[in-house]
Amino acid sequence: MIKLPTMPGITTQQVATSRLLQHVRLSGPESGEPVIFIHGNVSSGTFWEETMLALPEGFRGIAPDLRGYGESEFKPVDATRGLGDFADDVLALADALGCDRFHVVGHSMGGSVAFQVLATAPERLQTITLAAPGSPYGFGGTKDLDGTPCWPDFAGSGGGLVSPEFAGLLAVQDRGIDNPRASPRLVMNSFYWKVPFRPAREEELLSSMFTIRVKEDHYPGDMVKSANWPGVGPGVIGPNNALSPKYVGDMVERILAADHKPPILWIHGADDQIVSDMSFFDLGTLGKIQAVPDWPGEEAFPPQPMKGQTRRVLQRYIEAGGYFHEIELADCGHSPYLEKPKAFNNAFHALLHKK
């Protein structure tokens, strides 16, 4: 297991919860208002350290490594529950730390987990900050703003979307740049943020990517053959399958029907290539630009309108009595809290005080 260094002001702790042993980064006073930070896929809580250290006085930063990432205990993710395992782990951590109510911040897949926490226990949330979150309707294989599946079996989503080369290089902790399509360093610096941005802690963040468990029962996860393009559908284990729209269920309707609706901030980069309406990690986009052969066309399998889906759900959240504020940052990619920390923190801190 990789042991990652921490920045001055960040402490770590192994917290025994009712579900698993979770490795957690902490900042601020123990008596402060709890803010739980949820990291994205192929990363760990390391990504949140600068943001945790910038919290206003009186707030307590809590950044767990999700199961299968970082230094937390490994347990498989049951993808048929969608992101339920991750959400329940977050709530179990809050219980173990005595956090009856808390703020939650989620990036990318962590934003998708935050949506699931909102659907599961809305009364426990004070505010929600979504940094470039995945669509509430999952990743891949849907065609319109309401999350309609392209195919009945949700082909084009799940573990089959992951490059085997990329997964293999993660497994051997390859720090080079020899493979232009699959090098973890090049993927990070090309897609996690907008070129030419390079984070000061590039080596630590790259090491954080290597903490994901590349193994049969986690990443990239299993898959099934499909008669529908592109020929594979979601399996039943691992985070990439948990992100499939096949397993979203009634999450959106539960969010909209909840009596308690905490205020939401959605902040994202205008130049995000991972979560966008033309994502370069979506088979619809890759088929359209002829990077993947035999694309069945715009009507059958268009690029997933990921941001449009999120906007539609959050507009419905307002109509159901909630509040949300959207900020799109110019000249910014997939990690607004790292690329544009001043703008991100100004909006984020204002929401913390709004509650």
Tab-separated table of C-alpha atoms in Angstrom:
chain	number	residue	atom	x	y	z
A	1	MET	CA	0.000	0.000	0.000
A	2	ILE	CA	1.369	3.422	-0.988
A	3	LYS	CA	1.919	5.819	1.922
A	4	LEU	CA	1.368	9.382	0.742
A	5	PRO	CA	2.921	12.436	2.425
A	6	THR	CA	0.674	15.213	3.713
A	7	MET	CA	1.007	18.979	3.691
A	8	PRO	CA	1.814	20.819	6.937
A	9	GLY	CA	-1.450	21.362	8.814
A	10	ILE	CA	-2.980	18.088	7.614
A	11	THR	CA	-3.133	15.131	9.999
A	12	THR	CA	-4.250	11.582	9.247
A	13	GLN	CA	-6.179	8.979	11.174
A	14	GLN	CA	-7.510	5.475	10.628
A	15	VAL	CA	-11.171	5.563	11.657
A	16	ALA	CA	-13.026	2.331	12.425
A	17	THR	CA	-16.609	2.660	11.189
A	18	SER	CA	-19.497	0.212	11.099
A	19	ARG	CA	-18.625	-0.593	7.471
A	20	LEU	CA	-14.828	-0.492	7.078
A	21	LEU	CA	-11.582	1.037	8.344
A	22	GLN	CA	-11.243	4.417	6.638
A	23	HIS	CA	-8.076	6.443	6.216
A	24	VAL	CA	-8.948	10.108	6.766
A	25	ARG	CA	-7.150	13.437	6.354
A	26	LEU	CA	-8.090	16.104	8.871
A	27	SER	CA	-7.623	19.859	9.183
A	28	GLY	CA	-8.875	22.578	11.498
A	29	PRO	CA	-10.177	22.399	15.069
A	30	GLU	CA	-11.808	19.191	16.243
A	31	SER	CA	-14.754	21.262	17.476
A	32	GLY	CA	-15.248	22.962	14.094
A	33	GLU	CA	-18.216	22.513	11.781
A	34	PRO	CA	-17.502	19.326	9.816
A	35	VAL	CA	-16.895	19.527	6.076
A	36	ILE	CA	-16.526	16.116	4.382
A	37	PHE	CA	-14.583	16.129	1.113
A	38	ILE	CA	-15.198	13.244	-1.340
A	39	HIS	CA	-12.541	12.641	-3.977
A	40	GLY	CA	-13.004	11.501	-7.556
A	41	ASN	CA	-12.112	8.327	-9.421
A	42	VAL	CA	-8.425	7.352	-9.808
A	43	SER	CA	-7.344	9.685	-7.007
A	44	SER	CA	-7.610	9.916	-3.213
A	45	GLY	CA	-8.172	12.390	-0.402
A	46	THR	CA	-4.710	13.821	-1.183
A	47	PHE	CA	-6.308	15.946	-3.912
A	48	TRP	CA	-8.236	17.984	-1.313
A	49	GLU	CA	-5.410	19.083	0.987
A	50	GLU	CA	-4.978	22.667	-0.282
A	51	THR	CA	-8.740	23.231	-0.167
A	52	MET	CA	-8.936	21.829	3.361
A	53	LEU	CA	-6.161	24.124	4.576
A	54	ALA	CA	-7.967	27.135	3.101
A	55	LEU	CA	-11.189	26.505	5.060
A	56	PRO	CA	-12.451	29.481	7.057
A	57	GLU	CA	-11.854	29.613	10.789
A	58	GLY	CA	-14.205	27.369	12.735
A	59	PHE	CA	-14.499	24.587	10.150
A	60	ARG	CA	-13.121	21.038	10.346
A	61	GLY	CA	-11.923	19.428	7.119
A	62	ILE	CA	-12.467	15.652	6.780
A	63	ALA	CA	-11.264	13.900	3.623
A	64	PRO	CA	-11.569	10.104	3.567
A	65	ASP	CA	-10.014	7.755	1.053
A	66	LEU	CA	-12.948	5.872	-0.455
A	67	ARG	CA	-12.963	2.075	-0.404
A	68	GLY	CA	-10.556	0.827	-3.038
A	69	TYR	CA	-8.483	4.018	-2.936
A	70	GLY	CA	-5.711	5.493	-0.816
A	71	GLU	CA	-4.992	3.805	2.504
A	72	SER	CA	-8.527	2.771	3.430
A	73	GLU	CA	-9.457	-0.867	3.947
A	74	PHE	CA	-10.341	-2.575	0.695
A	75	LYS	CA	-13.822	-3.939	0.258
A	76	PRO	CA	-15.454	-4.529	-3.135
A	77	VAL	CA	-18.007	-2.054	-4.458
A	78	ASP	CA	-21.398	-3.620	-5.199
A	79	ALA	CA	-22.191	-1.733	-8.409
A	80	THR	CA	-25.800	-2.930	-8.449
A	81	ARG	CA	-26.372	-0.446	-5.598
A	82	GLY	CA	-25.093	2.370	-7.797
A	83	LEU	CA	-22.983	4.612	-5.595
A	84	GLY	CA	-24.767	3.375	-2.472
A	85	ASP	CA	-21.698	1.679	-0.983
A	86	PHE	CA	-19.673	4.885	-1.182
A	87	ALA	CA	-22.520	7.013	0.177
A	88	ASP	CA	-23.146	4.641	3.072
A	89	ASP	CA	-19.409	4.668	3.850
A	90	VAL	CA	-19.483	8.472	4.059
A	91	LEU	CA	-22.458	8.387	6.401
A	92	ALA	CA	-20.818	5.677	8.553
A	93	LEU	CA	-17.691	7.849	8.820
A	94	ALA	CA	-19.821	10.814	9.895
A	95	ASP	CA	-21.413	8.595	12.551
A	96	ALA	CA	-18.032	7.379	13.806
A	97	LEU	CA	-16.760	10.962	14.098
A	98	GLY	CA	-19.927	12.174	15.833
A	99	CYS	CA	-21.029	14.404	12.932
A	100	ASP	CA	-24.805	14.518	13.089
A	101	ARG	CA	-24.929	17.172	10.377
A	102	PHE	CA	-22.188	18.230	8.011
A	103	HIS	CA	-21.266	20.020	4.816
A	104	VAL	CA	-20.250	17.846	1.866
A	105	VAL	CA	-17.954	18.643	-1.060
A	106	GLY	CA	-17.538	16.232	-3.977
A	107	HIS	CA	-15.325	16.253	-7.060
A	108	SER	CA	-16.118	14.303	-10.243
A	109	MET	CA	-17.175	10.810	-9.072
A	110	GLY	CA	-17.158	12.281	-5.563
A	111	GLY	CA	-19.819	14.734	-6.750
A	112	SER	CA	-21.865	11.774	-7.939
A	113	VAL	CA	-21.423	10.229	-4.478
A	114	ALA	CA	-22.587	13.527	-2.960
A	115	PHE	CA	-25.797	13.264	-5.012
A	116	GLN	CA	-26.312	9.771	-3.566
A	117	VAL	CA	-25.695	11.023	-0.003
A	118	LEU	CA	-28.290	13.730	-0.660
A	119	ALA	CA	-30.787	11.112	-1.814
A	120	THR	CA	-30.035	8.868	1.173
A	121	ALA	CA	-29.853	11.296	4.121
A	122	PRO	CA	-30.765	14.855	3.061
A	123	GLU	CA	-31.580	15.895	6.634
A	124	ARG	CA	-27.939	15.436	7.634
A	125	LEU	CA	-26.535	17.847	5.053
A	126	GLN	CA	-26.009	21.542	5.691
A	127	THR	CA	-24.643	22.478	2.265
A	128	ILE	CA	-23.433	20.656	-0.861
A	129	THR	CA	-20.596	21.854	-3.086
A	130	LEU	CA	-20.221	20.016	-6.390
A	131	ALA	CA	-16.888	20.453	-8.188
A	132	ALA	CA	-17.203	19.183	-11.767
A	133	PRO	CA	-19.573	16.394	-10.633
A	134	GLY	CA	-20.637	13.462	-12.755
A	135	SER	CA	-24.174	13.632	-14.095
A	136	PRO	CA	-26.924	12.535	-11.684
A	137	TYR	CA	-27.914	10.056	-14.415
A	138	GLY	CA	-24.547	8.286	-14.396
A	139	PHE	CA	-21.628	8.177	-16.809
A	140	GLY	CA	-22.093	6.968	-20.379
A	141	GLY	CA	-24.931	5.489	-22.365
A	142	THR	CA	-27.683	8.119	-22.021
A	143	LYS	CA	-28.903	10.417	-24.757
A	144	ASP	CA	-30.966	13.361	-23.508
A	145	LEU	CA	-31.434	15.782	-20.612
A	146	ASP	CA	-33.718	13.328	-18.801
A	147	GLY	CA	-31.170	10.494	-18.849
A	148	THR	CA	-32.921	8.218	-21.358
A	149	PRO	CA	-30.690	5.185	-22.036
A	150	CYS	CA	-29.320	4.739	-25.541
A	151	TRP	CA	-29.922	0.976	-25.278
A	152	PRO	CA	-32.109	-1.098	-22.948
A	153	ASP	CA	-29.044	-2.921	-21.577
A	154	PHE	CA	-27.075	0.329	-21.025
A	155	ALA	CA	-24.297	-0.758	-23.396
A	156	GLY	CA	-21.581	1.878	-23.653
A	157	SER	CA	-21.265	2.399	-19.908
A	158	GLY	CA	-19.411	0.686	-17.069
A	159	GLY	CA	-16.056	-1.014	-16.704
A	160	GLY	CA	-15.705	-1.763	-20.407
A	161	LEU	CA	-15.008	1.915	-21.108
A	162	VAL	CA	-11.639	1.862	-19.307
A	163	SER	CA	-8.480	1.540	-21.396
A	164	PRO	CA	-6.690	-1.718	-20.461
A	165	GLU	CA	-3.380	0.027	-21.206
A	166	PHE	CA	-4.159	2.796	-18.739
A	167	ALA	CA	-5.230	0.341	-16.045
A	168	GLY	CA	-2.075	-1.694	-16.612
A	169	LEU	CA	0.198	1.318	-16.259
A	170	LEU	CA	-1.599	2.323	-13.070
A	171	ALA	CA	-1.008	-1.160	-11.694
A	172	VAL	CA	2.756	-0.947	-12.222
A	173	GLN	CA	2.897	2.691	-11.062
A	174	ASP	CA	4.396	3.916	-14.317
A	175	ARG	CA	5.572	7.521	-13.874
A	176	GLY	CA	6.857	7.941	-17.426
A	177	ILE	CA	5.474	9.543	-20.561
A	178	ASP	CA	6.385	6.876	-23.112
A	179	ASN	CA	2.788	5.902	-23.876
A	180	PRO	CA	1.036	9.020	-25.248
A	181	ARG	CA	-2.438	7.471	-25.006
A	182	ALA	CA	-2.306	5.768	-21.613
A	183	SER	CA	0.486	7.220	-19.475
A	184	PRO	CA	-1.093	8.124	-16.101
A	185	ARG	CA	1.036	11.266	-15.925
A	186	LEU	CA	-0.051	12.390	-19.386
A	187	VAL	CA	-3.694	11.508	-18.710
A	188	MET	CA	-3.564	13.538	-15.483
A	189	ASN	CA	-1.899	16.570	-17.044
A	190	SER	CA	-4.022	16.453	-20.201
A	191	PHE	CA	-7.458	15.819	-18.698
A	192	TYR	CA	-7.564	16.404	-14.932
A	193	TRP	CA	-6.908	20.103	-15.588
A	194	LYS	CA	-6.511	22.383	-18.578
A	195	VAL	CA	-3.100	22.567	-20.255
A	196	PRO	CA	-0.711	24.262	-19.463
A	197	PHE	CA	-1.684	24.155	-15.761
A	198	ARG	CA	0.610	21.948	-13.657
A	199	PRO	CA	-0.010	21.569	-9.913
A	200	ALA	CA	2.807	22.254	-7.465
A	201	ARG	CA	2.292	18.788	-5.965
A	202	GLU	CA	2.264	16.944	-9.294
A	203	GLU	CA	4.300	14.000	-7.994
A	204	GLU	CA	2.098	13.528	-4.912
A	205	LEU	CA	-1.074	13.691	-7.012
A	206	LEU	CA	0.347	11.184	-9.475
A	207	SER	CA	1.200	8.887	-6.559
A	208	SER	CA	-2.377	9.364	-5.358
A	209	MET	CA	-3.639	7.975	-8.674
A	210	PHE	CA	-1.567	4.850	-8.100
A	211	THR	CA	-3.370	4.088	-4.828
A	212	ILE	CA	-6.440	2.812	-6.697
A	213	ARG	CA	-6.673	-0.977	-6.437
A	214	VAL	CA	-6.264	-2.324	-9.957
A	215	LYS	CA	-7.631	-5.791	-9.415
A	216	GLU	CA	-10.316	-8.120	-10.661
A	217	ASP	CA	-12.902	-7.083	-8.092
A	218	HIS	CA	-12.366	-3.322	-8.265
A	219	TYR	CA	-10.843	-1.394	-11.175
A	220	PRO	CA	-11.673	-1.284	-14.003
A	221	GLY	CA	-14.409	-3.764	-13.038
A	222	ASP	CA	-16.181	-6.490	-14.930
A	223	MET	CA	-18.259	-6.125	-18.082
A	224	VAL	CA	-20.730	-8.094	-20.175
A	225	LYS	CA	-20.978	-8.563	-23.925
A	226	SER	CA	-23.766	-6.743	-25.703
A	227	ALA	CA	-25.368	-6.984	-29.129
A	228	ASN	CA	-25.585	-3.191	-29.038
A	229	TRP	CA	-22.779	-0.799	-29.971
A	230	PRO	CA	-20.021	-0.644	-28.741
A	231	GLY	CA	-20.438	-4.301	-27.790
A	232	VAL	CA	-20.012	-4.139	-24.002
A	233	GLY	CA	-22.276	-3.273	-21.107
A	234	PRO	CA	-21.844	-2.746	-17.368
A	235	GLY	CA	-20.887	-5.522	-14.989
A	236	VAL	CA	-21.800	-5.720	-11.319
A	237	ILE	CA	-18.663	-4.814	-9.379
A	238	GLY	CA	-16.318	-1.846	-9.016
A	239	PRO	CA	-16.615	1.951	-9.172
A	240	ASN	CA	-16.846	2.279	-12.952
A	241	ASN	CA	-19.848	-0.022	-13.051
A	242	ALA	CA	-21.339	1.788	-10.046
A	243	LEU	CA	-21.280	4.921	-12.215
A	244	SER	CA	-23.355	3.261	-14.942
A	245	PRO	CA	-26.831	4.760	-15.462
A	246	LYS	CA	-28.122	1.180	-15.207
A	247	TYR	CA	-27.878	1.403	-11.425
A	248	VAL	CA	-28.986	5.008	-10.756
A	249	GLY	CA	-32.517	3.881	-9.948
A	250	ASP	CA	-34.814	6.506	-8.428
A	251	MET	CA	-32.033	8.653	-6.948
A	252	VAL	CA	-33.066	11.839	-8.770
A	253	GLU	CA	-36.708	11.524	-7.752
A	254	ARG	CA	-35.730	10.913	-4.121
A	255	ILE	CA	-33.622	14.085	-4.149
A	256	LEU	CA	-36.496	16.116	-5.559
A	257	ALA	CA	-39.083	14.634	-3.188
A	258	ALA	CA	-37.082	15.180	0.025
A	259	ASP	CA	-38.509	17.592	2.584
A	260	HIS	CA	-35.073	18.967	3.456
A	261	LYS	CA	-33.190	20.535	0.551
A	262	PRO	CA	-29.774	21.917	1.515
A	263	PRO	CA	-28.351	24.691	-0.694
A	264	ILE	CA	-26.153	23.493	-3.563
A	265	LEU	CA	-23.198	25.128	-5.300
A	266	TRP	CA	-22.230	23.674	-8.685
A	267	ILE	CA	-18.863	24.940	-9.898
A	268	HIS	CA	-17.170	23.619	-13.019
A	269	GLY	CA	-14.647	24.534	-15.692
A	270	ALA	CA	-15.686	25.734	-19.133
A	271	ASP	CA	-12.993	23.542	-20.703
A	272	ASP	CA	-13.619	20.299	-18.811
A	273	GLN	CA	-12.869	17.316	-21.078
A	274	ILE	CA	-14.001	14.591	-18.641
A	275	VAL	CA	-17.443	15.821	-17.554
A	276	SER	CA	-18.983	17.861	-20.353
A	277	ASP	CA	-21.539	17.675	-23.119
A	278	MET	CA	-18.762	16.367	-25.398
A	279	SER	CA	-16.682	14.302	-22.967
A	280	PHE	CA	-13.599	12.647	-24.406
A	281	PHE	CA	-14.257	9.740	-22.036
A	282	ASP	CA	-17.749	9.131	-23.472
A	283	LEU	CA	-18.264	6.624	-26.288
A	284	GLY	CA	-20.845	8.899	-27.913
A	285	THR	CA	-18.233	11.615	-28.343
A	286	LEU	CA	-15.523	9.196	-29.460
A	287	GLY	CA	-17.849	7.606	-31.986
A	288	LYS	CA	-18.933	10.975	-33.342
A	289	ILE	CA	-15.343	12.083	-33.959
A	290	GLN	CA	-14.594	8.658	-35.523
A	291	ALA	CA	-12.139	7.654	-32.796
A	292	VAL	CA	-14.204	4.478	-32.226
A	293	PRO	CA	-15.494	2.616	-35.306
A	294	ASP	CA	-19.047	1.685	-36.301
A	295	TRP	CA	-20.759	4.487	-34.369
A	296	PRO	CA	-24.527	4.052	-34.932
A	297	GLY	CA	-25.133	7.781	-35.262
A	298	GLU	CA	-26.473	10.787	-33.404
A	299	GLU	CA	-30.023	9.509	-32.979
A	300	ALA	CA	-29.006	6.168	-31.465
A	301	PHE	CA	-25.939	7.120	-29.434
A	302	PRO	CA	-25.161	10.842	-29.215
A	303	PRO	CA	-22.584	12.314	-26.845
A	304	GLN	CA	-24.077	12.318	-23.336
A	305	PRO	CA	-25.133	15.871	-22.366
A	306	MET	CA	-23.578	15.521	-18.907
A	307	LYS	CA	-23.625	19.177	-17.875
A	308	GLY	CA	-27.043	19.661	-19.435
A	309	GLN	CA	-28.393	16.757	-17.377
A	310	THR	CA	-26.965	18.184	-14.160
A	311	ARG	CA	-28.412	21.613	-14.960
A	312	ARG	CA	-31.845	20.142	-15.673
A	313	VAL	CA	-31.913	18.221	-12.384
A	314	LEU	CA	-30.765	21.248	-10.382
A	315	GLN	CA	-33.383	23.456	-12.066
A	316	ARG	CA	-35.983	20.904	-11.007
A	317	TYR	CA	-34.447	21.099	-7.506
A	318	ILE	CA	-35.296	24.814	-7.450
A	319	GLU	CA	-38.828	24.117	-8.712
A	320	ALA	CA	-39.220	21.607	-5.843
A	321	GLY	CA	-38.275	24.247	-3.261
A	322	GLY	CA	-34.468	23.958	-3.157
A	323	TYR	CA	-31.663	26.367	-4.007
A	324	PHE	CA	-28.659	26.025	-6.285
A	325	HIS	CA	-26.082	28.364	-7.752
A	326	GLU	CA	-23.993	27.553	-10.821
A	327	ILE	CA	-20.566	28.984	-11.593
A	328	GLU	CA	-18.683	28.133	-14.761
A	329	LEU	CA	-15.026	29.147	-14.643
A	330	ALA	CA	-13.351	30.248	-17.861
A	331	ASP	CA	-9.978	28.791	-18.841
A	332	CYS	CA	-10.492	25.891	-16.427
A	333	GLY	CA	-10.663	22.129	-16.831
A	334	HIS	CA	-11.864	19.298	-14.591
A	335	SER	CA	-10.395	20.398	-11.235
A	336	PRO	CA	-11.603	23.945	-10.477
A	337	TYR	CA	-10.540	23.795	-6.812
A	338	LEU	CA	-6.915	23.234	-7.897
A	339	GLU	CA	-6.840	25.306	-11.082
A	340	LYS	CA	-8.761	28.340	-9.813
A	341	PRO	CA	-8.493	28.091	-6.009
A	342	LYS	CA	-9.309	31.742	-5.274
A	343	ALA	CA	-12.521	31.749	-7.299
A	344	PHE	CA	-13.486	28.310	-6.049
A	345	ASN	CA	-12.879	29.091	-2.379
A	346	ASN	CA	-14.664	32.446	-2.534
A	347	ALA	CA	-17.842	30.748	-3.757
A	348	PHE	CA	-17.419	27.667	-1.565
A	349	HIS	CA	-16.819	29.652	1.624
A	350	ALA	CA	-19.799	31.891	0.898
A	351	LEU	CA	-21.983	28.780	0.706
A	352	LEU	CA	-20.586	27.426	3.987
A	353	HIS	CA	-21.735	30.591	5.706
A	354	LYS	CA	-25.102	30.583	3.881
A	355	LYS	CA	-26.491	27.241	5.125
